[in-house]
Amino acid sequence: MRGQLWEQFQLPSGLLGLVRRAEEKVQVLWEEIRRRRAFNQGKVLRAFLSVGVEEHHLVGTTGYGYGDAGRQALGEVFARALGAERALVSPQIASGTHAIAACLFGVLRPGDHLLFATGQPYDTLRGVIGCWGETPGSLRELGVSYSQVPLLPDGRVDVAGVLAALEPRTRVVAFQRSRGYALRPSLTLEQLRPAIEAVKGARPDVVVFVDNCYGEFVEEQEPTELGADLMAGSLIKNPGGGLAPGGGYVAGRSDLVERVAARLTAPGLGDRVGPTYDFLRPLFQGFFLAPHFVGEALLSAVFIAALAEEMGLEADPAWDAPRGDIVQAIILRDPRALQAFCCGLQSGAAVGSRLRPEPSPMPGYSDPVLMVGGGFVQGASLEFSADAPLRPPYAVFLQGGLVLEQAQLAVLFGFKRLQEEGFLDEGFLRRIS
Ligand SMILES: *Cc1c(COP(=O)(O)O)cnc(C)c1O
């Protein structure tokens, strides 16, 4: 970062030295992220070339959306880039939760058993499954039983525990790649691969499902390339490239994607209906740009972790730890510090810089959440954003950053606010002044 920005934004001069140190520290990792981004860009470009995307594919349909060549081509581009037999990409999918729920409801039938292999699932999925017992319309209500195998104390998948928890009626074994709002390591492909192989080895009939939210293009392969049968994600996260105004995708084995499509629209119609309106252009362009912006988000995450550590704050994951998602937590251990930091972050948002985030209940979440937004699409989290559920240890989960420099500045605004409100200790302030 350049010194001029300090004067322009009136940042505490003492922070400049720390930013320089953090940047120096992460250089080697930044190089690695750029190398990986080039590989993934090549993969996506190859998918576009092999499908032969043309100008006319960018024009959508209305009404039923019959014969929508663009929708078809978009699904093929996703499938090829993600190493899947088939993919369904739709602006009618409202969120990641919707895409995942469609997969589970598409595959599971009354009497079946669902096993989560990565411990407690993401907040909004607990209602889908019926972990709390009483959500109307949940899988539990349908007669699907559920159990989960906690992660080992070091955060790895307990493969032996998962094999032991398989029941004769187990139909789906699910893995969550990202940490969500939990302080656990994200699931790297190095761990996912042997876990999938073990489950398929023991029970070839079981469907391995992966919640791929925040995972796309973080590593050089996707779960479907490692033998996962089905996966899903949100287009306002990684694969939308910051341009998709909404939507979700499902990818995997052709027969399973067909079932999910039947659930999303209607049996017999599947993915042969579904208008794309004016969405095709941003969905194609966003997917094309996705590896680039996921790389930018990773450059941001690594820098934020390194800077937090320079400031004596706990970053999780550590700046140089392996990553399977784009989420970076900073642990603040104080609800007021959390609020101050989030207000600082919000003040660096391109849209909504004058808003003041307040904790509020969110549909599907059990604790009130402080949400820092400020992107161009509501809730978009490949754009720089942060969420902080109001529960100990009062961690803020930062994600995204289409532009490294903006993520850097927003985080500095957050630290400045912590300093102004007296949350950084005296010794630290003396050291940097
Ligand atoms: C974001 C996310 C989801 C789905 O969330 P939506 O807000 O519904 O898009 C599911 N699982 C994980 C791990 C996530 O990060």
Coordinates of C-alpha atoms and ligand atoms in Angstrom, one line a residue:
M1 CA 0.0 0.0 0.0
R2 CA 1.1 3.5 -0.7
G3 CA 1.8 6.1 1.9
Q4 CA -0.4 8.7 0.1
L5 CA -3.4 6.7 1.2
W6 CA -2.5 7.4 4.8
E7 CA -2.9 11.2 4.3
Q8 CA -6.0 10.8 2.1
F9 CA -7.8 8.7 4.7
Q10 CA -6.2 10.1 7.8
L11 CA -5.0 6.8 9.1
P12 CA -2.8 6.5 12.2
S13 CA 0.7 6.8 10.9
G14 CA 1.9 4.1 13.3
L15 CA -0.1 1.5 11.3
L16 CA 1.8 2.1 8.1
G17 CA 4.9 0.2 9.5
L18 CA 2.7 -2.7 10.4
V19 CA 1.0 -2.8 7.0
R20 CA 4.5 -2.9 5.4
R21 CA 5.6 -5.7 7.6
A22 CA 2.4 -7.7 7.0
E23 CA 2.8 -7.2 3.2
E24 CA 6.4 -8.3 3.3
K25 CA 5.5 -11.4 5.3
V26 CA 2.8 -12.6 2.9
Q27 CA 4.7 -12.0 -0.4
V28 CA 5.6 -15.7 -1.0
L29 CA 2.0 -16.8 -0.2
W30 CA 0.7 -14.1 -2.5
E31 CA 2.8 -15.5 -5.3
E32 CA 1.4 -18.9 -4.7
I33 CA -2.2 -17.6 -4.8
R34 CA -1.5 -15.8 -8.1
R35 CA -0.1 -19.1 -9.5
R36 CA -3.2 -21.0 -8.5
R37 CA -5.4 -18.3 -9.8
A38 CA -3.7 -18.6 -13.3
F39 CA -4.3 -22.3 -13.2
N40 CA -8.0 -21.9 -12.4
Q41 CA -8.5 -19.2 -15.0
G42 CA -7.1 -21.6 -17.6
K43 CA -9.6 -24.2 -16.5
V44 CA -12.6 -21.8 -16.8
L45 CA -11.4 -20.5 -20.2
R46 CA -11.1 -24.1 -21.5
A47 CA -14.7 -24.7 -20.4
F48 CA -15.9 -21.7 -22.4
L49 CA -13.9 -22.7 -25.4
S50 CA -15.0 -26.3 -25.4
V51 CA -18.7 -25.3 -25.1
G52 CA -18.3 -22.7 -27.7
V53 CA -20.0 -19.8 -26.0
E54 CA -21.4 -17.3 -28.5
E55 CA -23.0 -13.9 -28.3
H56 CA -26.5 -15.4 -28.6
H57 CA -26.0 -17.4 -25.5
L58 CA -25.9 -14.2 -23.5
V59 CA -29.5 -13.3 -24.3
G60 CA -32.1 -14.8 -22.0
T61 CA -35.7 -16.0 -22.2
T62 CA -39.0 -15.0 -20.5
G63 CA -42.1 -17.0 -19.5
Y64 CA -41.4 -20.7 -19.3
G65 CA -37.9 -20.3 -20.7
Y66 CA -38.4 -23.2 -23.2
G67 CA -35.4 -23.8 -25.5
D68 CA -33.1 -21.5 -23.6
A69 CA -29.8 -22.2 -25.3
G70 CA -28.0 -19.8 -23.0
R71 CA -29.2 -21.6 -19.9
Q72 CA -28.1 -24.9 -21.4
A73 CA -24.6 -23.6 -22.4
L74 CA -24.1 -22.0 -18.9
G75 CA -24.9 -25.3 -17.3
E76 CA -22.3 -27.0 -19.6
V77 CA -19.7 -24.4 -18.9
F78 CA -20.1 -24.9 -15.1
A79 CA -20.1 -28.7 -15.5
R80 CA -16.9 -28.7 -17.5
A81 CA -15.0 -26.2 -15.3
L82 CA -16.1 -28.1 -12.1
G83 CA -15.3 -31.5 -13.5
A84 CA -19.0 -32.7 -13.1
E85 CA -21.2 -34.7 -15.5
R86 CA -23.9 -32.1 -15.3
A87 CA -24.7 -28.8 -13.7
L88 CA -27.8 -26.7 -13.1
V89 CA -27.3 -23.0 -12.8
S90 CA -30.3 -20.8 -12.1
P91 CA -31.3 -17.3 -11.2
Q92 CA -34.4 -19.0 -9.6
I93 CA -32.3 -20.5 -6.9
A94 CA -32.6 -17.9 -4.1
S95 CA -29.5 -18.7 -2.1
G96 CA -26.9 -21.3 -1.2
T97 CA -29.3 -22.7 1.4
H98 CA -31.9 -23.1 -1.3
A99 CA -29.5 -24.9 -3.6
I100 CA -28.3 -27.3 -0.8
A101 CA -31.9 -27.9 0.4
A102 CA -32.9 -28.8 -3.2
C103 CA -30.1 -31.3 -3.3
L104 CA -31.1 -32.9 0.0
F105 CA -34.8 -33.0 -0.8
G106 CA -34.1 -34.2 -4.3
V107 CA -32.2 -37.2 -3.1
L108 CA -33.5 -38.2 0.4
R109 CA -36.8 -40.1 0.8
P110 CA -38.8 -41.0 4.0
G111 CA -37.0 -43.5 6.0
D112 CA -33.6 -42.5 4.7
H113 CA -30.8 -41.3 7.0
L114 CA -28.6 -38.2 6.4
L115 CA -25.1 -38.2 8.0
F116 CA -23.1 -35.0 8.3
A117 CA -19.4 -35.9 8.4
T118 CA -18.1 -32.4 9.3
G119 CA -19.9 -31.8 12.6
Q120 CA -22.6 -29.2 13.1
P121 CA -23.8 -27.9 9.7
Y122 CA -24.0 -24.2 8.7
D123 CA -26.6 -22.3 10.7
T124 CA -29.3 -22.1 8.0
L125 CA -29.1 -25.8 7.2
R126 CA -30.1 -26.8 10.7
G127 CA -33.6 -25.6 10.0
V128 CA -33.6 -27.5 6.6
I129 CA -32.6 -30.7 8.4
G130 CA -34.8 -30.1 11.4
C131 CA -32.0 -30.2 14.0
W132 CA -34.1 -28.0 16.2
G133 CA -37.0 -30.2 15.8
E134 CA -39.8 -28.0 14.8
T135 CA -39.1 -26.2 11.4
P136 CA -42.2 -26.8 9.3
G137 CA -41.3 -28.6 6.1
S138 CA -37.9 -29.9 7.3
L139 CA -36.3 -33.2 6.3
R140 CA -37.2 -34.5 9.7
E141 CA -40.9 -33.8 9.1
L142 CA -40.5 -35.8 5.9
G143 CA -39.3 -38.7 7.9
V144 CA -35.6 -38.4 7.2
S145 CA -33.4 -39.2 10.2
Y146 CA -30.2 -37.3 10.9
S147 CA -27.0 -37.6 12.7
Q148 CA -23.6 -35.9 12.6
V149 CA -20.0 -36.9 13.4
P150 CA -18.1 -34.1 15.2
L151 CA -14.7 -33.1 13.8
L152 CA -11.6 -34.3 15.7
P153 CA -10.1 -31.9 18.2
D154 CA -7.6 -30.8 15.6
G155 CA -10.4 -30.0 13.2
R156 CA -9.9 -33.0 10.9
V157 CA -12.6 -35.3 9.7
D158 CA -13.0 -38.4 11.9
V159 CA -13.1 -40.9 9.0
A160 CA -13.3 -43.9 11.3
G161 CA -16.1 -42.3 13.2
V162 CA -18.0 -41.5 9.9
L163 CA -17.6 -45.2 8.8
A164 CA -18.9 -46.4 12.2
A165 CA -21.9 -44.0 12.0
L166 CA -23.1 -45.4 8.6
E167 CA -26.5 -47.0 9.0
P168 CA -28.2 -49.4 6.6
R169 CA -30.6 -46.6 5.6
T170 CA -27.8 -44.0 5.2
R171 CA -28.5 -42.4 1.8
V172 CA -26.4 -39.2 1.9
V173 CA -23.1 -38.4 3.6
A174 CA -22.5 -34.7 3.6
F175 CA -19.3 -32.7 3.9
Q176 CA -19.1 -28.9 4.5
R177 CA -16.0 -27.4 2.9
S178 CA -16.1 -23.9 4.5
R179 CA -16.0 -23.2 8.2
G180 CA -19.2 -21.0 8.0
Y181 CA -19.4 -19.2 11.3
A182 CA -17.5 -21.8 13.3
L183 CA -14.0 -21.6 14.5
R184 CA -12.8 -24.7 12.8
P185 CA -10.3 -25.1 10.0
S186 CA -11.9 -25.2 6.5
L187 CA -11.9 -28.6 4.8
T188 CA -9.0 -28.9 2.4
L189 CA -9.1 -31.2 -0.6
E190 CA -6.2 -33.1 0.8
Q191 CA -8.5 -34.1 3.7
L192 CA -11.7 -34.4 1.6
R193 CA -10.2 -36.9 -0.9
P194 CA -9.4 -39.8 1.5
A195 CA -12.7 -39.2 3.4
I196 CA -14.7 -39.5 0.1
E197 CA -12.7 -42.6 -0.9
A198 CA -13.3 -44.2 2.5
V199 CA -17.1 -43.6 2.4
K200 CA -17.4 -44.8 -1.2
G201 CA -15.2 -47.8 -0.5
A202 CA -17.4 -48.9 2.4
R203 CA -20.7 -48.0 0.8
P204 CA -20.7 -47.4 -3.0
D205 CA -24.5 -46.8 -2.9
V206 CA -24.2 -43.8 -0.6
V207 CA -24.4 -40.3 -2.2
V208 CA -21.5 -38.1 -1.1
F209 CA -22.7 -34.5 -1.0
V210 CA -20.5 -31.4 -0.6
D211 CA -21.7 -28.0 0.6
N212 CA -19.2 -26.1 -1.6
C213 CA -20.1 -22.6 -0.5
Y214 CA -16.9 -20.4 -0.4
G215 CA -14.8 -23.2 -1.8
E216 CA -14.9 -22.8 -5.5
F217 CA -11.5 -21.9 -7.1
V218 CA -9.7 -21.7 -3.7
E219 CA -7.8 -24.9 -4.6
E220 CA -7.0 -26.4 -8.0
Q221 CA -9.7 -29.0 -8.0
E222 CA -13.4 -29.2 -7.0
P223 CA -15.0 -31.9 -4.9
T224 CA -16.8 -33.4 -8.0
E225 CA -13.3 -34.0 -9.4
L226 CA -12.4 -36.0 -6.3
G227 CA -15.4 -38.3 -6.5
A228 CA -18.2 -36.4 -4.7
D229 CA -21.5 -37.2 -6.3
L230 CA -23.2 -33.9 -5.9
M231 CA -22.4 -30.4 -4.7
A232 CA -24.0 -27.0 -4.5
G233 CA -23.1 -23.3 -4.0
S234 CA -24.3 -19.7 -4.2
L235 CA -23.7 -17.3 -7.1
I236 CA -23.3 -14.3 -4.7
K237 CA -20.2 -16.1 -3.4
N238 CA -17.2 -17.4 -5.4
P239 CA -18.6 -18.7 -8.7
G240 CA -20.6 -15.5 -9.4
G241 CA -17.4 -13.6 -9.7
G242 CA -18.9 -10.5 -8.0
L243 CA -21.1 -9.8 -11.0
A244 CA -24.0 -12.3 -10.6
P245 CA -27.0 -10.5 -9.1
G246 CA -28.2 -13.7 -7.5
G247 CA -28.7 -17.4 -8.1
G248 CA -27.2 -20.7 -7.3
Y249 CA -25.8 -23.9 -8.9
V250 CA -25.9 -27.6 -8.4
A251 CA -23.3 -29.9 -10.0
G252 CA -22.6 -33.6 -10.0
R253 CA -23.8 -37.0 -11.4
S254 CA -26.3 -36.6 -14.1
D255 CA -29.0 -38.8 -12.5
L256 CA -28.8 -36.8 -9.3
V257 CA -28.8 -33.4 -10.9
E258 CA -32.0 -34.6 -12.7
R259 CA -33.6 -35.3 -9.4
V260 CA -32.6 -32.0 -7.9
A261 CA -34.0 -30.2 -11.0
A262 CA -37.3 -32.1 -10.5
R263 CA -37.4 -30.8 -7.0
L264 CA -36.5 -27.2 -8.0
T265 CA -39.2 -26.9 -10.7
A266 CA -41.5 -30.0 -11.0
P267 CA -41.1 -33.7 -11.8
G268 CA -41.2 -34.1 -15.5
L269 CA -40.1 -30.5 -16.2
G270 CA -36.7 -30.4 -14.4
D271 CA -34.2 -28.1 -16.0
R272 CA -36.1 -27.8 -19.3
V273 CA -38.0 -24.8 -17.9
G274 CA -36.8 -21.7 -16.1
P275 CA -36.5 -18.3 -17.8
T276 CA -33.2 -16.6 -17.5
Y277 CA -34.5 -13.0 -18.2
D278 CA -31.5 -10.6 -18.3
F279 CA -29.3 -12.7 -16.1
L280 CA -27.2 -14.7 -18.6
R281 CA -24.7 -12.0 -19.4
P282 CA -23.7 -11.3 -15.8
L283 CA -23.8 -15.0 -14.9
F284 CA -21.4 -16.0 -17.8
Q285 CA -19.2 -13.0 -17.2
G286 CA -19.1 -13.5 -13.4
F287 CA -18.2 -17.2 -13.8
F288 CA -15.5 -16.2 -16.3
L289 CA -14.1 -13.7 -13.8
A290 CA -14.6 -15.9 -10.7
P291 CA -11.0 -17.4 -10.5
H292 CA -9.6 -13.9 -10.6
F293 CA -11.8 -12.4 -7.9
V294 CA -11.5 -15.5 -5.7
G295 CA -7.7 -14.9 -6.0
E296 CA -8.2 -11.3 -5.0
A297 CA -10.3 -12.4 -2.0
L298 CA -7.6 -14.8 -0.9
L299 CA -4.8 -12.2 -1.2
S300 CA -7.0 -10.0 1.0
A301 CA -7.7 -12.8 3.6
V302 CA -4.0 -13.6 3.9
F303 CA -3.1 -10.0 4.4
I304 CA -5.8 -9.4 7.0
A305 CA -4.6 -12.4 9.0
A306 CA -1.0 -11.2 8.9
L307 CA -1.9 -7.6 9.9
A308 CA -4.2 -8.8 12.7
E309 CA -1.3 -10.9 14.0
E310 CA 1.1 -7.9 13.8
M311 CA -1.4 -6.0 16.0
G312 CA -1.4 -8.8 18.6
L313 CA -4.9 -10.0 17.7
E314 CA -5.8 -13.6 17.1
A315 CA -6.4 -14.5 13.4
D316 CA -8.1 -17.8 12.5
P317 CA -6.8 -19.3 10.2
A318 CA -3.3 -18.0 10.8
W319 CA -2.0 -16.2 7.7
D320 CA 0.1 -19.1 6.5
A321 CA -2.3 -21.9 7.4
P322 CA -3.7 -24.1 4.5
R323 CA -7.1 -22.7 3.2
G324 CA -10.1 -24.4 1.8
D325 CA -12.3 -21.3 1.7
I326 CA -12.1 -17.5 1.5
V327 CA -13.3 -16.8 5.1
Q328 CA -11.0 -15.1 7.6
A329 CA -11.9 -14.8 11.3
I330 CA -10.4 -12.3 13.8
I331 CA -11.3 -13.0 17.4
L332 CA -12.0 -9.9 19.4
R333 CA -13.4 -11.5 22.6
D334 CA -15.7 -8.5 23.5
P335 CA -19.1 -7.7 22.0
R336 CA -18.4 -3.9 22.1
A337 CA -15.1 -4.3 20.3
L338 CA -16.9 -6.4 17.8
Q339 CA -19.4 -3.7 17.1
A340 CA -16.7 -1.0 17.0
F341 CA -14.6 -3.0 14.5
C342 CA -17.7 -3.7 12.3
C343 CA -18.6 0.0 12.3
G344 CA -15.1 0.8 11.1
L345 CA -15.3 -1.9 8.3
Q346 CA -18.7 -0.6 7.2
S347 CA -17.3 3.0 6.9
G348 CA -15.1 1.7 4.1
A349 CA -17.9 0.2 2.0
A350 CA -18.4 1.5 -1.5
V351 CA -22.2 1.5 -1.0
G352 CA -23.6 2.2 2.4
S353 CA -20.6 3.7 4.2
R354 CA -22.8 5.8 6.4
L355 CA -24.7 2.9 7.8
R356 CA -24.0 1.7 11.3
P357 CA -24.3 -2.1 11.6
E358 CA -26.5 -3.3 14.5
P359 CA -26.9 -6.9 15.6
S360 CA -30.2 -8.2 14.4
P361 CA -32.0 -11.6 14.1
M362 CA -31.6 -13.2 10.7
P363 CA -33.8 -15.9 9.2
G364 CA -32.2 -19.2 9.8
Y365 CA -29.6 -18.1 12.3
S366 CA -29.9 -18.8 16.1
D367 CA -28.0 -15.8 17.4
P368 CA -28.3 -12.1 16.4
V369 CA -25.8 -11.3 13.6
L370 CA -23.9 -8.1 12.9
M371 CA -23.6 -7.8 9.2
V372 CA -21.2 -5.6 7.3
G373 CA -22.2 -5.2 3.8
G374 CA -21.7 -2.5 1.3
G375 CA -21.3 -4.2 -2.0
F376 CA -23.3 -3.7 -5.1
V377 CA -25.4 -6.8 -4.7
Q378 CA -27.4 -7.3 -1.4
G379 CA -25.6 -9.9 0.8
A380 CA -22.9 -10.6 -1.8
S381 CA -19.9 -12.0 0.0
L382 CA -17.3 -12.4 -2.7
E383 CA -17.5 -8.6 -2.4
F384 CA -15.8 -7.4 0.8
S385 CA -18.1 -8.2 3.7
A386 CA -18.2 -9.4 7.3
D387 CA -20.5 -11.2 9.6
A388 CA -20.3 -11.4 13.3
P389 CA -22.7 -13.6 15.2
L390 CA -23.2 -12.2 18.7
R391 CA -21.8 -15.1 20.7
P392 CA -18.5 -15.9 22.4
P393 CA -15.7 -15.7 21.5
Y394 CA -17.0 -12.7 19.6
A395 CA -15.3 -13.4 16.3
V396 CA -15.8 -11.4 13.2
F397 CA -15.8 -13.5 9.9
L398 CA -14.5 -11.5 7.0
Q399 CA -14.8 -12.6 3.5
G400 CA -14.3 -11.5 0.0
G401 CA -12.7 -8.4 -1.5
L402 CA -13.0 -7.9 -5.2
V403 CA -10.2 -5.3 -4.9
L404 CA -7.3 -6.0 -2.5
E405 CA -6.7 -2.3 -1.8
Q406 CA -10.3 -1.7 -0.6
A407 CA -10.2 -4.7 1.7
Q408 CA -7.0 -3.4 3.1
L409 CA -8.4 0.1 3.7
A410 CA -11.7 -1.2 5.2
V411 CA -9.8 -3.3 7.7
L412 CA -7.6 -0.4 8.6
F413 CA -10.8 1.7 9.3
G414 CA -11.8 -1.2 11.6
F415 CA -8.6 -1.1 13.5
K416 CA -8.6 2.7 13.7
R417 CA -12.1 2.5 15.2
L418 CA -10.9 -0.1 17.7
Q419 CA -8.0 2.3 18.6
E420 CA -10.3 5.3 19.0
E421 CA -12.7 3.4 21.2
G422 CA -9.9 2.2 23.5
F423 CA -9.9 -1.5 22.6
L424 CA -6.2 -1.7 21.7
D425 CA -3.9 -2.0 24.7
E426 CA -1.6 0.8 25.9
G427 CA 1.6 -1.1 25.3
F428 CA 0.6 -1.8 21.7
L429 CA -0.3 1.9 21.1
R430 CA 3.1 3.0 22.5
R431 CA 4.9 0.6 20.2
I432 CA 3.2 1.8 17.0
S433 CA 3.2 5.6 17.8
Ligands
LIG1 C1 -23.1 -19.2 2.8 C2 -23.1 -20.6 3.2 C3 -24.3 -21.4 3.0 C4 -25.6 -20.9 2.3 O1 -25.9 -19.7 2.7 P1 -26.8 -18.7 1.9 O2 -26.7 -17.4 2.7 O3 -28.2 -19.3 2.0 O4 -26.3 -18.5 0.5 C5 -24.2 -22.7 3.3 N1 -23.1 -23.3 3.8 C6 -22.0 -22.6 4.0 C7 -20.8 -23.2 4.6 C8 -22.0 -21.2 3.7 O5 -20.9 -20.5 3.9

